[in-house]
Amino acid sequence: MFLSELLSSFKDFFLPRFCLSCNHKIKTEKTFVCENCISKIQKTNDELLKYEFTRKFYYRNLIDDFYAPFVFEQDKELQSIIHALKYNKKFLVGKFLGIILADSIKSAKPEWHFDLIIPVPLNRLKKIERNYNQSDYIARGISEVYGIPFSTRALKRIRYTQSQTKLDIHQRQANISGAFKAGKDFTGRNILIVDDVITSGATTEECAKVIKARGALKVYAASIAIAAL
Ligand SMILES: [Zn+2]
């Protein structure tokens, strides 16, 4: 555990906590977002998930199944939470979101059997900037709920990629192609790839491509939220 992480756990333990979205004081230490704000986050449903799976992952056949409990909307509750996770060093927020994600996967996808959890690796430059990968903490939360290991070394970024925000789907696929390298063999294993928000799905698919090339049987993808491209 990093020292800064340890300090922030102490702070979280002793100081009153405020909702990351509306800033109201929260009574329990176990959460970062008040119940009112959580209830306002737009949820996905079967129909939307099916539609998004077809749009993002069906044609290349690299992701076997996909799940996200929430829809990412600009300037809404979830954006402030994910923003806090990315930019304000809220390590524990990541784990908190990971636990929510794991619980929802358990009830929505009981047929998923995976034996390793892999967070999507961050650009090295971004990692230097932020000092941590937010998805590592989400993976940690899922790992805790399922009792299944996660690995931050099983997949590595091997080259810098430009920001995807202004690119269309084909440009994103080309931009991310060859960006990852497997750090180990996955023969016979089923893998869960984890990201905070999945937009085009190009990054997730590229991870799956590399993992399957090294022998993985099934690759599932899960994120806290899906966003429209
Ligand atoms: Zn709130």
Coordinates of N, CA and C and ligand atoms in Angstrom, one line a residue:
M1 N 0.8 -1.2 0.0 CA 0.0 0.0 0.0 C 0.9 1.3 0.0
F2 N 0.6 2.2 -0.9 CA 1.3 3.4 -0.9 C 1.1 4.2 0.4
L3 N 2.1 5.1 0.7 CA 1.9 5.9 1.9 C 0.8 6.8 1.8
S4 N 0.7 7.5 0.6 CA -0.4 8.4 0.4 C -1.8 7.7 0.5
E5 N -1.8 6.5 0.1 CA -3.1 5.7 0.2 C -3.4 5.4 1.7
L6 N -2.4 5.1 2.4 CA -2.5 4.8 3.8 C -3.0 6.1 4.5
L7 N -2.4 7.2 4.2 CA -2.8 8.4 4.8 C -4.3 8.8 4.5
S8 N -4.7 8.5 3.3 CA -6.0 8.8 2.9 C -7.0 7.9 3.6
S9 N -6.6 6.7 3.9 CA -7.5 5.8 4.6 C -7.6 6.3 6.0
F10 N -6.6 6.8 6.6 CA -6.7 7.4 8.0 C -7.6 8.5 8.0
K11 N -7.4 9.4 7.0 CA -8.3 10.6 6.9 C -9.7 10.2 6.8
D12 N -9.9 9.2 5.9 CA -11.3 8.7 5.7 C -11.9 8.2 7.0
F13 N -11.1 7.6 7.8 CA -11.5 7.0 9.0 C -11.9 8.0 10.1
F14 N -11.1 9.1 10.2 CA -11.3 10.0 11.3 C -12.2 11.3 10.9
L15 N -12.1 11.6 9.7 CA -12.8 12.9 9.3 C -14.2 12.6 8.8
P16 N -15.2 13.5 9.0 CA -16.5 13.3 8.5 C -16.4 13.2 6.9
R17 N -17.3 12.5 6.4 CA -17.2 12.3 4.9 C -18.3 13.0 4.2
F18 N -18.0 13.6 3.0 CA -19.0 14.3 2.3 C -19.3 13.6 0.9
C19 N -20.5 13.7 0.5 CA -20.9 13.1 -0.8 C -20.1 13.7 -1.9
L20 N -19.5 12.8 -2.7 CA -18.6 13.3 -3.8 C -19.4 14.0 -4.9
S21 N -20.7 13.8 -4.9 CA -21.5 14.5 -5.9 C -22.2 15.8 -5.4
C22 N -22.9 15.7 -4.2 CA -23.7 16.9 -3.8 C -23.0 17.6 -2.6
N23 N -21.9 16.9 -2.0 CA -21.2 17.6 -0.9 C -21.9 17.5 0.4
H24 N -23.1 16.9 0.5 CA -23.8 16.8 1.8 C -23.0 15.8 2.7
K25 N -23.1 16.0 4.0 CA -22.4 15.1 4.9 C -23.1 13.7 4.9
I26 N -22.2 12.7 4.9 CA -22.7 11.3 4.9 C -22.5 10.7 6.2
K27 N -23.5 9.9 6.7 CA -23.5 9.4 8.0 C -22.6 8.2 8.2
T28 N -22.5 7.3 7.2 CA -21.7 6.1 7.4 C -20.3 6.2 6.7
E29 N -19.3 5.6 7.2 CA -18.0 5.7 6.6 C -17.8 4.7 5.4
K30 N -18.8 3.9 5.2 CA -18.6 2.9 4.2 C -18.9 3.3 2.8
T31 N -19.4 4.6 2.7 CA -19.7 5.0 1.3 C -19.1 6.4 1.0
F32 N -19.2 6.7 -0.3 CA -18.6 8.0 -0.7 C -19.7 8.9 -1.4
V33 N -20.8 8.3 -1.6 CA -21.9 9.0 -2.3 C -23.2 8.8 -1.5
C34 N -24.0 9.8 -1.3 CA -25.2 9.7 -0.5 C -26.2 8.9 -1.3
E35 N -27.2 8.3 -0.6 CA -28.2 7.4 -1.2 C -29.0 8.2 -2.3
N36 N -29.2 9.5 -2.0 CA -30.0 10.2 -2.9 C -29.3 10.4 -4.2
C37 N -28.0 10.6 -4.2 CA -27.3 10.8 -5.5 C -27.2 9.4 -6.2
I38 N -26.9 8.4 -5.4 CA -26.8 7.0 -6.1 C -28.1 6.7 -6.8
S39 N -29.3 7.1 -6.1 CA -30.5 6.7 -6.8 C -30.8 7.5 -8.0
K40 N -30.1 8.7 -8.2 CA -30.3 9.5 -9.3 C -29.4 9.1 -10.6
I41 N -28.5 8.2 -10.3 CA -27.6 7.8 -11.5 C -28.4 6.9 -12.4
Q42 N -28.3 7.2 -13.7 CA -29.1 6.4 -14.6 C -28.6 5.0 -14.7
K43 N -29.5 4.0 -14.6 CA -29.1 2.6 -14.7 C -29.2 2.1 -16.1
T44 N -28.4 1.1 -16.4 CA -28.6 0.4 -17.7 C -29.8 -0.6 -17.5
N45 N -30.2 -1.2 -18.6 CA -31.2 -2.3 -18.6 C -30.8 -3.3 -19.6
D46 N -31.4 -4.5 -19.7 CA -31.1 -5.5 -20.6 C -31.0 -5.1 -22.0
E47 N -32.1 -4.3 -22.4 CA -32.2 -3.9 -23.8 C -31.0 -3.0 -24.2
L48 N -30.7 -2.1 -23.3 CA -29.6 -1.1 -23.6 C -28.3 -1.9 -23.7
L49 N -28.1 -2.8 -22.7 CA -26.8 -3.6 -22.7 C -26.7 -4.4 -23.9
K50 N -27.8 -5.0 -24.4 CA -27.7 -5.8 -25.6 C -27.4 -5.0 -26.8
Y51 N -28.0 -3.9 -26.9 CA -27.8 -2.9 -28.0 C -26.3 -2.5 -28.0
E52 N -25.8 -2.1 -26.8 CA -24.4 -1.6 -26.7 C -23.4 -2.7 -27.0
F53 N -23.7 -4.0 -26.6 CA -22.8 -5.1 -26.8 C -22.7 -5.3 -28.3
T54 N -23.9 -5.3 -29.0 CA -23.9 -5.5 -30.5 C -23.1 -4.4 -31.2
R55 N -23.3 -3.2 -30.8 CA -22.6 -2.0 -31.4 C -21.1 -2.0 -31.1
K56 N -20.7 -2.3 -29.9 CA -19.3 -2.2 -29.5 C -18.5 -3.5 -29.8
F57 N -19.1 -4.7 -29.5 CA -18.3 -5.8 -29.4 C -18.7 -7.0 -30.4
Y58 N -19.9 -7.0 -30.9 CA -20.3 -8.2 -31.6 C -19.5 -8.6 -32.8
Y59 N -19.1 -7.6 -33.6 CA -18.5 -7.9 -34.9 C -17.1 -8.5 -34.9
R60 N -16.3 -8.1 -33.9 CA -15.0 -8.6 -33.8 C -14.8 -9.8 -33.0
N61 N -15.9 -10.1 -32.3 CA -16.0 -11.4 -31.5 C -14.8 -11.7 -30.6
L62 N -14.3 -10.6 -29.9 CA -13.2 -10.8 -29.0 C -13.7 -10.8 -27.5
I63 N -14.8 -10.0 -27.3 CA -15.4 -9.9 -25.9 C -16.6 -10.9 -25.9
D64 N -16.6 -11.8 -25.0 CA -17.7 -12.8 -24.9 C -18.9 -12.3 -24.3
D65 N -18.8 -11.4 -23.3 CA -20.0 -10.8 -22.8 C -19.5 -9.5 -22.0
F66 N -20.5 -8.6 -21.8 CA -20.1 -7.3 -21.3 C -21.2 -6.8 -20.3
Y67 N -20.8 -6.1 -19.2 CA -21.8 -5.6 -18.3 C -21.4 -4.3 -17.7
A68 N -22.3 -3.4 -17.6 CA -22.1 -2.1 -16.9 C -23.4 -1.7 -16.2
P69 N -23.4 -1.4 -14.9 CA -24.6 -1.1 -14.2 C -25.2 0.3 -14.5
F70 N -24.3 1.3 -14.9 CA -24.7 2.7 -15.0 C -24.4 3.2 -16.4
V71 N -25.2 4.3 -16.7 CA -25.0 5.1 -17.9 C -24.2 6.3 -17.5
F72 N -23.2 6.6 -18.3 CA -22.4 7.8 -18.0 C -23.0 9.0 -18.7
E73 N -23.4 10.0 -17.9 CA -24.0 11.3 -18.5 C -23.1 12.4 -18.1
Q74 N -22.9 13.3 -19.1 CA -22.1 14.5 -18.8 C -22.8 15.4 -17.7
D75 N -22.0 15.9 -16.8 CA -22.5 16.9 -15.8 C -23.5 16.3 -14.8
K76 N -23.5 15.0 -14.7 CA -24.4 14.4 -13.7 C -23.6 13.7 -12.6
E77 N -24.4 13.1 -11.6 CA -23.8 12.6 -10.4 C -22.5 11.7 -10.7
L78 N -22.7 10.8 -11.6 CA -21.6 9.8 -11.8 C -20.3 10.5 -12.3
Q79 N -20.5 11.6 -13.1 CA -19.3 12.3 -13.6 C -18.5 12.9 -12.5
S80 N -19.1 13.4 -11.5 CA -18.3 14.0 -10.4 C -17.7 12.9 -9.6
I81 N -18.3 11.7 -9.5 CA -17.7 10.6 -8.7 C -16.5 10.1 -9.5
I82 N -16.7 9.9 -10.8 CA -15.6 9.3 -11.6 C -14.4 10.4 -11.7
H83 N -14.8 11.6 -11.7 CA -13.8 12.7 -11.8 C -13.0 12.6 -10.5
A84 N -13.7 12.5 -9.4 CA -12.9 12.4 -8.1 C -12.0 11.2 -8.1
L85 N -12.4 10.1 -8.6 CA -11.6 8.9 -8.7 C -10.4 9.1 -9.5
K86 N -10.5 9.9 -10.6 CA -9.4 10.0 -11.5 C -8.4 11.1 -11.1
Y87 N -9.0 12.2 -10.6 CA -8.1 13.4 -10.4 C -7.9 13.8 -9.0
N88 N -8.7 13.3 -8.0 CA -8.5 13.8 -6.7 C -7.9 12.7 -5.8
K89 N -7.3 11.7 -6.4 CA -6.6 10.7 -5.6 C -7.4 9.9 -4.6
K90 N -8.7 9.7 -5.0 CA -9.6 9.0 -4.1 C -9.5 7.5 -4.4
F91 N -8.4 6.9 -3.9 CA -8.2 5.5 -4.1 C -9.3 4.6 -3.7
L92 N -9.8 5.0 -2.5 CA -10.9 4.2 -1.9 C -12.2 4.3 -2.6
V93 N -12.3 5.4 -3.4 CA -13.5 5.5 -4.2 C -13.5 4.4 -5.3
G94 N -12.4 4.1 -5.8 CA -12.2 3.1 -6.8 C -12.7 1.7 -6.2
K95 N -12.2 1.4 -5.0 CA -12.6 0.2 -4.4 C -14.1 0.1 -4.1
F96 N -14.6 1.2 -3.6 CA -16.0 1.4 -3.4 C -16.8 1.1 -4.6
L97 N -16.4 1.7 -5.8 CA -17.1 1.5 -7.0 C -16.9 0.0 -7.5
G98 N -15.8 -0.6 -7.2 CA -15.5 -2.0 -7.6 C -16.4 -2.9 -6.9
I99 N -16.7 -2.6 -5.6 CA -17.6 -3.4 -4.8 C -19.1 -3.3 -5.4
I100 N -19.5 -2.1 -5.7 CA -20.8 -1.9 -6.3 C -20.9 -2.7 -7.6
L101 N -19.8 -2.6 -8.4 CA -19.8 -3.3 -9.7 C -19.9 -4.8 -9.5
A102 N -19.1 -5.3 -8.6 CA -19.0 -6.8 -8.4 C -20.4 -7.3 -7.9
D103 N -21.0 -6.5 -7.0 CA -22.4 -7.0 -6.5 C -23.4 -7.0 -7.7
S104 N -23.3 -6.0 -8.6 CA -24.2 -6.0 -9.7 C -23.9 -7.1 -10.7
I105 N -22.6 -7.4 -10.9 CA -22.3 -8.5 -11.9 C -22.8 -9.8 -11.3
K106 N -22.7 -10.0 -10.0 CA -23.1 -11.2 -9.4 C -24.6 -11.5 -9.6
S107 N -25.4 -10.4 -9.5 CA -26.8 -10.7 -9.7 C -27.2 -10.7 -11.2
A108 N -26.5 -9.9 -12.0 CA -26.9 -9.8 -13.5 C -26.3 -10.9 -14.3
K109 N -25.1 -11.3 -13.9 CA -24.4 -12.3 -14.8 C -23.9 -13.5 -13.9
P110 N -24.8 -14.3 -13.3 CA -24.4 -15.4 -12.5 C -23.6 -16.5 -13.3
E111 N -23.8 -16.4 -14.6 CA -23.1 -17.5 -15.4 C -21.7 -17.2 -15.7
W112 N -21.2 -16.0 -15.4 CA -19.8 -15.6 -15.6 C -18.9 -16.4 -14.7
H113 N -17.9 -17.1 -15.2 CA -16.9 -17.8 -14.4 C -15.6 -17.3 -14.9
F114 N -14.9 -16.5 -14.1 CA -13.6 -16.0 -14.5 C -12.6 -16.3 -13.3
D115 N -11.3 -16.4 -13.7 CA -10.4 -16.7 -12.6 C -9.3 -15.7 -12.5
L116 N -9.4 -14.6 -13.3 CA -8.4 -13.6 -13.1 C -9.0 -12.2 -13.5
I117 N -8.8 -11.2 -12.8 CA -9.3 -9.9 -13.1 C -8.2 -9.0 -13.5
I118 N -8.4 -8.3 -14.7 CA -7.3 -7.5 -15.2 C -7.8 -6.1 -15.5
P119 N -7.3 -5.1 -14.8 CA -7.7 -3.7 -15.1 C -7.0 -3.2 -16.4
V120 N -7.7 -2.4 -17.2 CA -7.1 -1.9 -18.4 C -6.0 -1.0 -18.0
P121 N -4.8 -1.2 -18.5 CA -3.6 -0.4 -18.1 C -3.7 1.0 -18.6
L122 N -3.2 1.9 -17.8 CA -3.3 3.3 -18.1 C -2.0 3.7 -18.9
N123 N -2.1 4.7 -19.8 CA -1.0 5.2 -20.4 C 0.1 5.5 -19.4
R124 N 1.4 5.2 -19.7 CA 2.4 5.5 -18.7 C 2.5 7.0 -18.4
L125 N 2.3 7.8 -19.3 CA 2.4 9.3 -19.0 C 1.3 9.7 -18.1
K126 N 0.1 9.1 -18.3 CA -1.0 9.5 -17.4 C -0.8 8.9 -16.0
K127 N -0.1 7.8 -16.0 CA 0.2 7.1 -14.7 C 1.2 8.0 -13.9
I128 N 2.1 8.5 -14.6 CA 3.1 9.4 -14.0 C 2.4 10.7 -13.4
E129 N 1.5 11.2 -14.2 CA 0.7 12.4 -13.9 C -0.1 12.1 -12.6
R130 N -0.8 11.0 -12.6 CA -1.8 10.7 -11.6 C -1.2 9.9 -10.5
N131 N -0.2 9.1 -10.8 CA 0.5 8.3 -9.8 C -0.2 7.0 -9.5
Y132 N -1.4 6.8 -10.1 CA -2.1 5.5 -9.9 C -3.1 5.3 -11.1
N133 N -3.5 4.1 -11.3 CA -4.5 3.7 -12.3 C -5.8 3.5 -11.6
Q134 N -6.8 4.3 -11.9 CA -8.1 4.2 -11.2 C -8.7 2.8 -11.3
S135 N -8.5 2.2 -12.5 CA -9.1 0.9 -12.7 C -8.5 -0.2 -11.8
D136 N -7.2 0.0 -11.4 CA -6.6 -1.0 -10.5 C -7.4 -1.1 -9.2
Y137 N -8.0 0.1 -8.8 CA -8.7 0.1 -7.5 C -10.1 -0.5 -7.7
I138 N -10.7 -0.3 -8.9 CA -12.0 -0.9 -9.2 C -11.8 -2.5 -9.2
A139 N -10.7 -2.9 -9.8 CA -10.4 -4.3 -9.9 C -10.2 -4.9 -8.5
R140 N -9.5 -4.1 -7.6 CA -9.3 -4.6 -6.3 C -10.6 -4.8 -5.5
G141 N -11.6 -3.9 -5.7 CA -12.9 -4.0 -5.1 C -13.6 -5.3 -5.6
I142 N -13.5 -5.6 -6.9 CA -14.2 -6.8 -7.4 C -13.5 -8.0 -6.9
S143 N -12.2 -8.0 -6.8 CA -11.4 -9.1 -6.3 C -11.8 -9.4 -4.9
E144 N -12.0 -8.4 -4.1 CA -12.4 -8.6 -2.7 C -13.8 -9.3 -2.6
V145 N -14.7 -8.9 -3.4 CA -16.1 -9.4 -3.4 C -16.1 -10.9 -3.8
Y146 N -15.3 -11.2 -4.9 CA -15.4 -12.5 -5.5 C -14.3 -13.5 -4.9
G147 N -13.3 -12.9 -4.3 CA -12.3 -13.8 -3.8 C -11.4 -14.4 -4.9
I148 N -11.3 -13.6 -6.0 CA -10.6 -14.0 -7.2 C -9.5 -13.0 -7.4
P149 N -8.2 -13.4 -7.7 CA -7.1 -12.5 -7.8 C -7.2 -11.5 -8.9
F150 N -6.6 -10.3 -8.8 CA -6.5 -9.4 -9.9 C -5.0 -9.2 -10.1
S151 N -4.7 -8.8 -11.4 CA -3.3 -8.6 -11.7 C -3.1 -7.3 -12.5
T152 N -2.2 -6.5 -12.0 CA -1.9 -5.2 -12.7 C -0.7 -5.4 -13.6
R153 N -0.1 -6.6 -13.6 CA 1.1 -6.9 -14.5 C 0.8 -7.8 -15.6
A154 N -0.4 -8.4 -15.6 CA -0.7 -9.4 -16.6 C -0.8 -8.8 -18.0
L155 N -1.0 -7.5 -18.0 CA -1.2 -6.7 -19.3 C -0.5 -5.4 -19.1
K156 N 0.4 -5.1 -20.1 CA 1.1 -3.8 -20.0 C 0.9 -2.9 -21.2
R157 N 1.0 -1.7 -21.0 CA 1.0 -0.7 -22.1 C 2.4 -0.7 -22.7
I158 N 2.6 -0.9 -24.0 CA 3.9 -0.8 -24.5 C 4.2 0.4 -25.4
R159 N 3.2 1.2 -25.6 CA 3.4 2.4 -26.3 C 2.4 3.5 -26.0
Y160 N 2.8 4.7 -26.2 CA 2.0 5.8 -25.9 C 0.9 6.0 -26.9
T161 N -0.3 6.3 -26.5 CA -1.4 6.5 -27.5 C -2.0 7.9 -27.3
Q162 N -2.4 8.5 -28.3 CA -3.0 9.9 -28.1 C -4.4 9.7 -27.5
S163 N -4.9 10.8 -27.0 CA -6.2 10.8 -26.4 C -7.2 10.4 -27.4
Q164 N -8.2 9.6 -27.0 CA -9.2 9.1 -28.0 C -10.4 10.0 -28.1
T165 N -10.5 11.0 -27.3 CA -11.8 11.7 -27.2 C -12.3 12.3 -28.5
K166 N -11.3 12.7 -29.4 CA -11.8 13.4 -30.6 C -11.8 12.4 -31.8
L167 N -11.6 11.1 -31.6 CA -11.5 10.2 -32.7 C -12.8 9.4 -32.8
D168 N -13.1 9.0 -34.1 CA -14.3 8.1 -34.3 C -13.8 6.6 -34.0
I169 N -14.8 5.7 -34.2 CA -14.5 4.3 -33.8 C -13.3 3.7 -34.6
H170 N -13.2 3.9 -35.9 CA -12.2 3.3 -36.7 C -10.8 4.0 -36.3
Q171 N -10.8 5.3 -36.1 CA -9.6 5.9 -35.7 C -9.1 5.4 -34.3
R172 N -10.1 5.2 -33.5 CA -9.8 4.7 -32.1 C -9.2 3.3 -32.2
Q173 N -9.7 2.4 -33.1 CA -9.2 1.1 -33.2 C -7.7 1.1 -33.7
A174 N -7.5 2.0 -34.7 CA -6.1 2.2 -35.2 C -5.2 2.8 -34.2
N175 N -5.7 3.7 -33.5 CA -4.9 4.4 -32.4 C -4.4 3.5 -31.3
I176 N -5.3 2.5 -31.0 CA -5.0 1.7 -29.8 C -4.3 0.4 -30.2
S177 N -4.3 0.1 -31.5 CA -3.8 -1.2 -32.0 C -2.3 -1.3 -31.6
G178 N -1.9 -2.5 -31.0 CA -0.5 -2.7 -30.7 C -0.1 -2.0 -29.4
A179 N -1.0 -1.4 -28.7 CA -0.6 -0.6 -27.5 C -0.4 -1.5 -26.3
F180 N -0.8 -2.8 -26.3 CA -0.7 -3.7 -25.1 C 0.2 -4.9 -25.4
K181 N 0.7 -5.4 -24.3 CA 1.5 -6.7 -24.4 C 1.1 -7.5 -23.2
A182 N 1.0 -8.8 -23.4 CA 0.6 -9.7 -22.3 C 1.9 -10.0 -21.5
G183 N 1.8 -9.9 -20.2 CA 2.9 -10.2 -19.3 C 3.0 -11.7 -18.9
K184 N 2.0 -12.5 -19.4 CA 2.0 -13.9 -19.0 C 1.1 -14.7 -20.0
D185 N 1.1 -16.0 -19.8 CA 0.3 -16.8 -20.6 C -1.1 -17.0 -19.9
F186 N -2.1 -17.1 -20.8 CA -3.5 -17.2 -20.2 C -4.2 -18.5 -20.6
T187 N -3.4 -19.5 -21.1 CA -4.0 -20.7 -21.6 C -5.0 -21.3 -20.6
G188 N -6.2 -21.5 -21.2 CA -7.3 -22.2 -20.4 C -8.0 -21.3 -19.4
R189 N -7.6 -20.0 -19.4 CA -8.2 -19.2 -18.3 C -9.3 -18.3 -18.8
N190 N -10.2 -17.9 -17.9 CA -11.3 -17.0 -18.3 C -11.0 -15.7 -17.6
I191 N -11.0 -14.6 -18.3 CA -10.5 -13.3 -17.8 C -11.7 -12.3 -17.7
L192 N -11.6 -11.5 -16.7 CA -12.5 -10.3 -16.6 C -11.7 -9.0 -16.7
I193 N -12.0 -8.3 -17.8 CA -11.3 -7.0 -18.0 C -12.1 -5.9 -17.4
V194 N -11.5 -5.0 -16.7 CA -12.2 -4.0 -15.9 C -11.7 -2.6 -16.3
D195 N -12.7 -1.7 -16.6 CA -12.4 -0.3 -16.9 C -13.4 0.6 -16.1
D196 N -13.1 1.9 -16.0 CA -14.1 2.7 -15.3 C -15.3 3.1 -16.2
V197 N -15.0 3.6 -17.4 CA -16.0 3.9 -18.3 C -15.7 3.3 -19.7
I198 N -16.6 2.6 -20.3 CA -16.3 2.1 -21.6 C -17.1 3.0 -22.6
T199 N -16.4 3.6 -23.6 CA -17.0 4.4 -24.6 C -17.2 3.7 -25.9
S200 N -16.1 3.7 -26.7 CA -16.3 3.0 -28.0 C -16.1 1.5 -27.8
G201 N -15.3 1.1 -26.8 CA -15.0 -0.3 -26.6 C -13.7 -0.7 -27.3
A202 N -13.1 0.2 -28.0 CA -11.9 -0.1 -28.8 C -10.7 -0.6 -27.9
T203 N -10.6 0.1 -26.8 CA -9.5 -0.2 -25.8 C -9.7 -1.6 -25.2
T204 N -10.9 -1.8 -24.8 CA -11.3 -3.1 -24.2 C -11.1 -4.2 -25.1
E205 N -11.5 -4.0 -26.4 CA -11.3 -5.1 -27.4 C -9.8 -5.4 -27.7
E206 N -9.0 -4.3 -27.7 CA -7.6 -4.5 -27.9 C -7.0 -5.3 -26.8
C207 N -7.4 -5.1 -25.6 CA -6.9 -5.9 -24.4 C -7.3 -7.3 -24.6
A208 N -8.6 -7.5 -25.0 CA -9.1 -8.9 -25.2 C -8.3 -9.6 -26.3
K209 N -8.0 -8.9 -27.4 CA -7.2 -9.5 -28.5 C -5.9 -10.0 -28.0
V210 N -5.2 -9.2 -27.2 CA -3.9 -9.6 -26.7 C -4.0 -10.8 -25.8
I211 N -5.0 -10.8 -24.9 CA -5.2 -11.8 -23.9 C -5.6 -13.1 -24.6
K212 N -6.5 -13.1 -25.6 CA -6.9 -14.3 -26.3 C -5.8 -14.9 -27.2
A213 N -4.9 -14.0 -27.7 CA -3.8 -14.5 -28.5 C -2.8 -15.3 -27.6
R214 N -2.9 -15.1 -26.3 CA -2.1 -15.9 -25.4 C -2.9 -16.9 -24.7
G215 N -4.0 -17.4 -25.3 CA -4.6 -18.6 -24.9 C -5.9 -18.5 -24.0
A216 N -6.3 -17.3 -23.7 CA -7.5 -17.2 -22.8 C -8.7 -17.8 -23.5
L217 N -9.6 -18.5 -22.8 CA -10.8 -19.1 -23.4 C -11.9 -18.0 -23.5
K218 N -12.3 -17.4 -22.4 CA -13.4 -16.4 -22.5 C -12.8 -15.1 -21.9
V219 N -13.2 -14.0 -22.5 CA -12.9 -12.7 -21.9 C -14.2 -11.9 -21.8
Y220 N -14.5 -11.6 -20.5 CA -15.6 -10.7 -20.2 C -15.1 -9.3 -19.9
A221 N -16.0 -8.3 -20.2 CA -15.6 -6.9 -19.9 C -16.7 -6.3 -19.0
A222 N -16.2 -5.6 -18.0 CA -17.2 -4.9 -17.1 C -16.6 -3.5 -16.8
S223 N -17.5 -2.5 -16.7 CA -17.2 -1.2 -16.4 C -18.3 -0.6 -15.5
I224 N -17.9 0.4 -14.8 CA -18.9 1.1 -13.9 C -20.0 1.7 -14.8
A225 N -19.6 2.3 -15.9 CA -20.6 2.9 -16.8 C -20.2 2.7 -18.3
I226 N -21.3 2.9 -19.1 CA -21.1 3.0 -20.5 C -21.4 4.4 -20.9
A227 N -20.7 4.9 -22.0 CA -20.9 6.2 -22.5 C -21.2 6.1 -24.0
A228 N -21.9 7.0 -24.5 CA -22.2 7.1 -25.9 C -20.9 7.7 -26.6
L229 N -20.6 7.2 -27.8 CA -19.4 7.7 -28.5 C -19.8 9.0 -29.2
Ligands
ZN1 ZN -25.1 13.3 -2.7

